[in-house]
Coordinates of C-alpha atoms in Angstrom, one line a residue:
M140 CA 4.2 7.5 -29.5
S141 CA 7.6 7.9 -27.8
N142 CA 8.0 6.3 -24.4
L143 CA 10.1 4.0 -22.3
L144 CA 8.0 0.9 -23.0
E145 CA 7.6 1.3 -26.7
P146 CA 10.3 -1.2 -27.6
V147 CA 8.8 -4.0 -25.4
L148 CA 5.2 -3.4 -26.3
P149 CA 3.5 -5.8 -28.7
S150 CA 2.8 -4.2 -32.1
D151 CA -0.9 -5.2 -31.9
P152 CA -2.7 -2.4 -29.9
I153 CA -5.0 -4.9 -28.1
A154 CA -2.1 -7.0 -27.0
A155 CA -0.2 -3.9 -25.9
I156 CA -3.2 -2.8 -23.8
R157 CA -3.3 -6.2 -22.2
Y158 CA 0.4 -6.0 -21.5
L159 CA 0.1 -2.6 -19.9
T160 CA -2.9 -3.6 -17.8
E161 CA -1.1 -6.7 -16.5
S162 CA 1.9 -4.4 -15.8
E163 CA -0.2 -2.0 -13.9
H164 CA -1.6 -4.7 -11.7
K165 CA 1.9 -5.9 -10.9
L166 CA 3.0 -2.4 -10.1
D167 CA 0.0 -1.9 -7.8
L168 CA 0.8 -5.1 -6.0
L169 CA 4.5 -4.1 -5.7
R170 CA 3.5 -0.6 -4.4
L171 CA 1.1 -2.1 -1.8
N172 CA 3.8 -4.5 -0.6
L173 CA 6.4 -1.7 -0.3
V174 CA 3.9 0.5 1.6
K175 CA 3.2 -2.4 3.9
R176 CA 6.9 -3.0 4.4
A177 CA 7.4 0.7 5.1
R178 CA 4.7 0.6 7.8
L179 CA 6.1 -2.5 9.4
D180 CA 9.5 -0.8 9.5
G181 CA 7.9 2.1 11.4
R182 CA 7.7 4.7 8.6
S183 CA 5.0 7.3 9.0
W184 CA 2.0 7.8 6.7
E185 CA 3.4 11.2 6.0
E186 CA 6.7 9.8 4.7
I187 CA 4.8 7.2 2.6
A188 CA 2.4 9.8 1.2
L189 CA 5.3 12.1 0.2
A190 CA 6.9 9.2 -1.7
L191 CA 3.6 8.4 -3.4
G192 CA 2.9 12.1 -4.2
V193 CA -0.4 12.2 -2.4
S194 CA -1.7 13.5 0.9
R195 CA -1.2 11.6 4.2
Q196 CA -4.9 11.1 4.5
S197 CA -5.2 9.8 0.9
A198 CA -2.4 7.3 1.5
W199 CA -3.9 6.1 4.7
Q200 CA -7.4 5.8 3.4
F201 CA -6.2 3.9 0.3
Y202 CA -3.6 1.5 1.8
A203 CA -4.5 1.0 5.5
P204 CA -7.7 -1.1 4.8
R205 CA -5.8 -3.2 2.2
I206 CA -2.9 -3.8 4.6
L207 CA -5.2 -4.8 7.4
K208 CA -7.1 -7.1 5.1
E209 CA -3.9 -8.8 4.0
L210 CA -2.8 -9.1 7.6
E211 CA -6.1 -10.7 8.5
Q212 CA -5.7 -13.2 5.6
E213 CA -2.1 -13.9 6.6
E214 CA -3.3 -14.5 10.2
N215 CA -5.2 -17.5 8.9
C216 CA -2.1 -18.9 7.1
P217 CA 0.6 -20.6 9.0
Q218 CA 3.4 -18.6 7.3
G219 CA 1.8 -15.2 8.0
L220 CA 1.9 -13.0 11.1
S221 CA 0.8 -14.6 14.3
G222 CA -2.5 -13.4 15.8
E223 CA -0.5 -11.5 18.4
E224 CA 1.7 -9.8 15.8
A225 CA -1.3 -8.8 13.7
S226 CA -3.1 -7.5 16.8
D227 CA 0.0 -5.5 17.8
L228 CA 0.2 -4.0 14.4
A229 CA -3.5 -3.0 14.5
V230 CA -3.1 -1.5 17.9
S231 CA 0.0 0.5 16.8
E232 CA -2.0 1.8 13.8
S233 CA -4.9 2.9 16.0
R234 CA -2.5 4.6 18.4
A235 CA -0.8 6.5 15.5
V236 CA -4.1 7.7 14.3
R237 CA -5.1 8.9 17.8
R238 CA -1.8 10.7 18.2
R239 CA -2.2 12.5 15.0
R240 CA -5.7 13.5 15.9
R241 CA -4.5 14.9 19.2
T242 CA -1.6 16.9 17.6
K243 CA -3.7 18.1 14.7
P244 CA -4.2 21.9 14.9
V245 CA -7.9 22.9 15.0

């Protein structure tokens, strides 16, 4: 087994599996936060999908519901987006989807 993580993995296989699983969860959370930040910065789903190595539709279907769910949760927290900011973001997402549908060749 030759890989980048080999020197940091525990020698016990079960402990190594736990370590990798925890690392995957952390990477997933980091990736979600970066996708959310990219969207808030106005980056398109096409740009994000290209960076992720997936289709635009796959990226949108996987991340959009998670981002909206996080925004809803943050709306209920004082340090999150205000209700107006969350609403503006949701409206901009809807408009972007409608624009893509109108420009999509049949």
